[in-house]
Short mmCIF file of C-alpha atoms in Angstrom, two decimals:
data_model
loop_
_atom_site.label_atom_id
_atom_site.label_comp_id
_atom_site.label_asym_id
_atom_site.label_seq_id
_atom_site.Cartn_x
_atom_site.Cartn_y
_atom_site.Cartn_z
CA UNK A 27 -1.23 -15.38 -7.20
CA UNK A 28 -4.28 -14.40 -4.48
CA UNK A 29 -0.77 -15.19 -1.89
CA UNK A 30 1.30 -12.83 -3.70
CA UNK A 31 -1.32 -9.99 -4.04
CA UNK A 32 -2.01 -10.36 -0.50
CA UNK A 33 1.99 -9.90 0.40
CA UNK A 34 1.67 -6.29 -1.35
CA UNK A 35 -1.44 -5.70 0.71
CA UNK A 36 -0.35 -6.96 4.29
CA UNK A 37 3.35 -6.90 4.50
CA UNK A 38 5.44 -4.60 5.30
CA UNK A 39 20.30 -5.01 8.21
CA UNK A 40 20.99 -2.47 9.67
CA UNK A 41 22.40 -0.27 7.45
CA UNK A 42 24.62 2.88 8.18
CA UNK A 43 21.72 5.41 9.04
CA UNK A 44 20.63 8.73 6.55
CA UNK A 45 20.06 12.12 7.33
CA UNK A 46 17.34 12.40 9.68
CA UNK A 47 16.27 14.78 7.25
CA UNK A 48 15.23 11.87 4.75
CA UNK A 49 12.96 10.60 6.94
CA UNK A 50 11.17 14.38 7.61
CA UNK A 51 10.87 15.01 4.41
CA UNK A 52 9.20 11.68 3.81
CA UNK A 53 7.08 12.33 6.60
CA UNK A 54 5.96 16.15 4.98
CA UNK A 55 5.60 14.46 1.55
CA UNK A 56 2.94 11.72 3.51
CA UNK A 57 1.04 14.11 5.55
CA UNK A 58 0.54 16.22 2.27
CA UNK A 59 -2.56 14.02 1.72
CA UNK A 60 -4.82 13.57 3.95
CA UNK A 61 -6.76 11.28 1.95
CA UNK A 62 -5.90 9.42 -1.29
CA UNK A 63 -8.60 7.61 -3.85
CA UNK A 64 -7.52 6.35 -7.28
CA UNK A 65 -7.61 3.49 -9.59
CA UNK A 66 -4.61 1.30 -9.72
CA UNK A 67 -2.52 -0.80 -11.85
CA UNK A 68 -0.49 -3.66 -10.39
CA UNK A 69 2.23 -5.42 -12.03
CA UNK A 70 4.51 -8.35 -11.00
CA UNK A 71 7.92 -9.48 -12.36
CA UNK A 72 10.46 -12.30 -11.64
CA UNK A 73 13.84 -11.68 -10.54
CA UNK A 74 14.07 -11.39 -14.79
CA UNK A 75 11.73 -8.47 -15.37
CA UNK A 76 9.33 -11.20 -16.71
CA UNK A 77 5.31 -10.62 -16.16
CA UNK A 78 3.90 -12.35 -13.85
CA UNK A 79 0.55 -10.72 -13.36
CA UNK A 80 -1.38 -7.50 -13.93
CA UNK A 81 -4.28 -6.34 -11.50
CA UNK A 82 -6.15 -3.33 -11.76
CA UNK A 83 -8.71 -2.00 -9.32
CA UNK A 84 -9.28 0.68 -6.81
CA UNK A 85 -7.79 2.24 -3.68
CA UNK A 86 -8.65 4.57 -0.83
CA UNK A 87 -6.50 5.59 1.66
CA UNK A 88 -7.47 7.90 4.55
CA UNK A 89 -4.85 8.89 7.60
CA UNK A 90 -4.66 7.24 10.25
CA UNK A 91 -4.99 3.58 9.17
CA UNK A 92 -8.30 3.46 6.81
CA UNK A 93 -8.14 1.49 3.53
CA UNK A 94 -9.92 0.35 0.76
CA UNK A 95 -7.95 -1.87 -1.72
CA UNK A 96 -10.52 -3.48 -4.15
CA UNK A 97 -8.80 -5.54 -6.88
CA UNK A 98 -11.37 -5.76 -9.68
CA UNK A 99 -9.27 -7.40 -12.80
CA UNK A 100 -8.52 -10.58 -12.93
CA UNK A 101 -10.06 -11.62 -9.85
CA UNK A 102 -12.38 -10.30 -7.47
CA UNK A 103 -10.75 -9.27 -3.92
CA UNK A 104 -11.46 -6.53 -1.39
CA UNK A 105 -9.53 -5.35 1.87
CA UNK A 106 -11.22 -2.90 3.97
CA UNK A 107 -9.98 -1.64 7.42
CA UNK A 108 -11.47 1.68 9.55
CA UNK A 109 -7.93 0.76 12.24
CA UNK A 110 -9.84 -1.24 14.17
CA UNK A 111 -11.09 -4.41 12.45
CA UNK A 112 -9.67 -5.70 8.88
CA UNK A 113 -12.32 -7.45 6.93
CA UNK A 114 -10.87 -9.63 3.74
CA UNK A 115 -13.43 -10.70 1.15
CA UNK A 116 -12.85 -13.44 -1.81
CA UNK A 117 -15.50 -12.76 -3.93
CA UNK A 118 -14.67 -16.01 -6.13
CA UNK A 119 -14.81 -17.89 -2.91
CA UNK A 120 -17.30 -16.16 -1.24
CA UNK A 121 -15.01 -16.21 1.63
CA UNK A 122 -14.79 -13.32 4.46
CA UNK A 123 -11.81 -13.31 7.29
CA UNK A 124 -11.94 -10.64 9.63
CA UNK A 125 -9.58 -9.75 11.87
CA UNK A 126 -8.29 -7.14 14.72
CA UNK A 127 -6.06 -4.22 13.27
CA UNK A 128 -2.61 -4.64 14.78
CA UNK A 129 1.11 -3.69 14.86
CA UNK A 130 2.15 -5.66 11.66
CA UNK A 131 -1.01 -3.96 9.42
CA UNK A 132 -0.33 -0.33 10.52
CA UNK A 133 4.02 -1.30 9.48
CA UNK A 134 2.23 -2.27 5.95
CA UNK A 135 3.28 -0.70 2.45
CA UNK A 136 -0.30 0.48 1.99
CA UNK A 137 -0.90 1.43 5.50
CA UNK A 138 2.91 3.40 5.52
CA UNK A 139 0.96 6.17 3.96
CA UNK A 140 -0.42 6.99 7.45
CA UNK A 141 2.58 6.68 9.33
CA UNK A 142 4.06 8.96 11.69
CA UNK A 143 7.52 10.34 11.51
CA UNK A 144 8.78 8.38 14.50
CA UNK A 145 7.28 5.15 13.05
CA UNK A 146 9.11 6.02 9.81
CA UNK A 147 12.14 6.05 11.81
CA UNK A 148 12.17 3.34 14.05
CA UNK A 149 11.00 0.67 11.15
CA UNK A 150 13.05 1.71 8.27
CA UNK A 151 16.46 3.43 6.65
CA UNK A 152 15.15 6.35 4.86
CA UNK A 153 16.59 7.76 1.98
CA UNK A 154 15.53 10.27 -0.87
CA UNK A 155 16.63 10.40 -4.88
CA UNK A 156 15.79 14.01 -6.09
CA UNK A 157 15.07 14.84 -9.70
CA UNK A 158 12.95 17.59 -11.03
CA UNK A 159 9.84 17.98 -9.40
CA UNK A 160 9.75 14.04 -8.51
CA UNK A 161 11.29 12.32 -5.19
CA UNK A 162 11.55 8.67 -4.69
CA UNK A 163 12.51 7.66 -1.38
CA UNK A 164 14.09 4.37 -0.58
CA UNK A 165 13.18 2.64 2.58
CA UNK A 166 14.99 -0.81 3.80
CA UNK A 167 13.72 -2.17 6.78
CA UNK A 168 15.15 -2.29 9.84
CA UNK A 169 13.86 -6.01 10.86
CA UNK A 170 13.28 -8.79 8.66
CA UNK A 171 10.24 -8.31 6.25
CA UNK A 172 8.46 -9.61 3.47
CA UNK A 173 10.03 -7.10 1.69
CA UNK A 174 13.54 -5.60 1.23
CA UNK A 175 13.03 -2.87 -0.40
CA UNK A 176 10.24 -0.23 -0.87
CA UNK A 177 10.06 3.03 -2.75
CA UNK A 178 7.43 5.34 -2.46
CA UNK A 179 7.51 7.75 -6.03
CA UNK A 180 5.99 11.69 -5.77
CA UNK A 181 5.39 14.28 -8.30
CA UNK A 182 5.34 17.50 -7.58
CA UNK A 183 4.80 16.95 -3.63
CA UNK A 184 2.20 14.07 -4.62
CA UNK A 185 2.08 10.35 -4.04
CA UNK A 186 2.05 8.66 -7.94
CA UNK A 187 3.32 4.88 -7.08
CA UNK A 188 5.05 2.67 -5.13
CA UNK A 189 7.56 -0.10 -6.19
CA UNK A 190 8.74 -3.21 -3.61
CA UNK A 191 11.01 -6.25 -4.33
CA UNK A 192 10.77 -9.04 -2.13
CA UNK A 193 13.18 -11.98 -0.85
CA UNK A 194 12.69 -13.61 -4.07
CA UNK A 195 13.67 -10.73 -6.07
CA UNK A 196 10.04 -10.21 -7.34
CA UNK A 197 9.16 -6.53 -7.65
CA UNK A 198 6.15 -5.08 -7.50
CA UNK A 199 5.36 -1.76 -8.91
CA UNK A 200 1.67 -0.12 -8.30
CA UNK A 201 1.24 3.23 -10.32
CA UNK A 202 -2.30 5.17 -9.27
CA UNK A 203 -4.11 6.21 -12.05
CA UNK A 204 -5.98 9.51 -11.61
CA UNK A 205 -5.93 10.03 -8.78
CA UNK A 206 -7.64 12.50 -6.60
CA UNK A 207 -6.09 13.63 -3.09
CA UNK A 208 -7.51 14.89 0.48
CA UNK A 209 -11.26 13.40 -0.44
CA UNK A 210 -13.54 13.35 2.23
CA UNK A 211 -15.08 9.84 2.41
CA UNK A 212 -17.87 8.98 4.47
CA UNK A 213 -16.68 6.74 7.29
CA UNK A 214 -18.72 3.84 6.16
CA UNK A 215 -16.21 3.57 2.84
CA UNK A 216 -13.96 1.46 5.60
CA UNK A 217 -16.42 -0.61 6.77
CA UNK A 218 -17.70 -4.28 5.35
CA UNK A 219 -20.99 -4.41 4.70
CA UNK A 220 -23.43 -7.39 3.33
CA UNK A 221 -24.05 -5.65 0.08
CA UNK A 222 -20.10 -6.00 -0.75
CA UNK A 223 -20.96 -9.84 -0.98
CA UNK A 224 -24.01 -9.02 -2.71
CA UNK A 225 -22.13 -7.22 -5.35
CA UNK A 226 -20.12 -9.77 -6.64
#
């Protein structure tokens, strides 16, 4: 399960191409906020709609590239990055990985938040369901992934969840719960620190 919660955190056909206009309005709906920080609730299902597993924990997102994924319930996991360096802490292991922020991080669901509008177009199909005040746009792709499908879900202009399916038909769906947009975080929020370890 730490594999498959991982996947969500660190992954990221050709088919005939949408309106460029798709992909815009994505981009408008992303640079909306500046800065995201909420709780979360993660679920998994089989290709049946089964439960697999339920996670809940918190997430900060600042543009460009800055994250804080902590998964709290039922195990203990945090993923920080400031763009630069990606630090990956097992608290039940009391194992830390840390690695260089690349290419395949910033192409990322979570880190997708950040992107620009010609990233959005050069790594996926874009496409946009309208209803109401909410948008859901679709994006496929363009090279092999991880993932096949993800949508990103807004409500009235704002970023409420995200939903993915993978090659094995799992999907994933992530609502944020209360959550509070353009924050101003101090820059040490995407940073590993000793204390994290210390905390757990």
């Amino acid at each position: 399960m730490r594999q498959l919660f991982l996947l969500v955190c660190l992954s990221v056909f050709q088919l005939p191409v949408f309106a460029e206009g798709d992909v815009a309005q994505l981009h408008l709906h992303l640079s909306g906020a500046q800065s995201i920080n909420s709780k979360f609730v993660q679920q998994v299902r089989d290709a049946s709609g089964e439960l697999l597993q339920e996670s809940k924990g918190t997430i900060a997102l600042k543009r460009p590239n800055n994250i804080r994924w902590e998964s709290l319930e039922p195990f203990r996991y945090l993923l920080v990055s400031n763009g630069k360096t990606v630090w990956r802490y097992d608290a039940d292991l009391e194992q830390l990985n840390t690695d260089p922020f690349d290419s395949e991080l910033s192409q990322t669901p979570a880190m997708i938040i950040g992107a620009s509008i010609d990233q959005l177009a050069a790594d996926y199909v874009v496409s946009v369901i309208k209803s109401g005040n909410t948008r859901e746009f679709v994006l496929i792709p363009k090279q092999q992934s991880a993932f096949t499908e993800m949508r990103l879900l807004f409500n009235m202009g704002k970023l409420t969840g995200m939903r993915l399916t993978d090659t094995l038909e799992q999907a994933t769906q992530i609502d944020f719960v209360e959550p509070k947009y353009n924050v101003k975080f101090d820059a040490k929020m995407f940073e590993f620190n000793e204390a994290e370890a210390s905390r757990s």
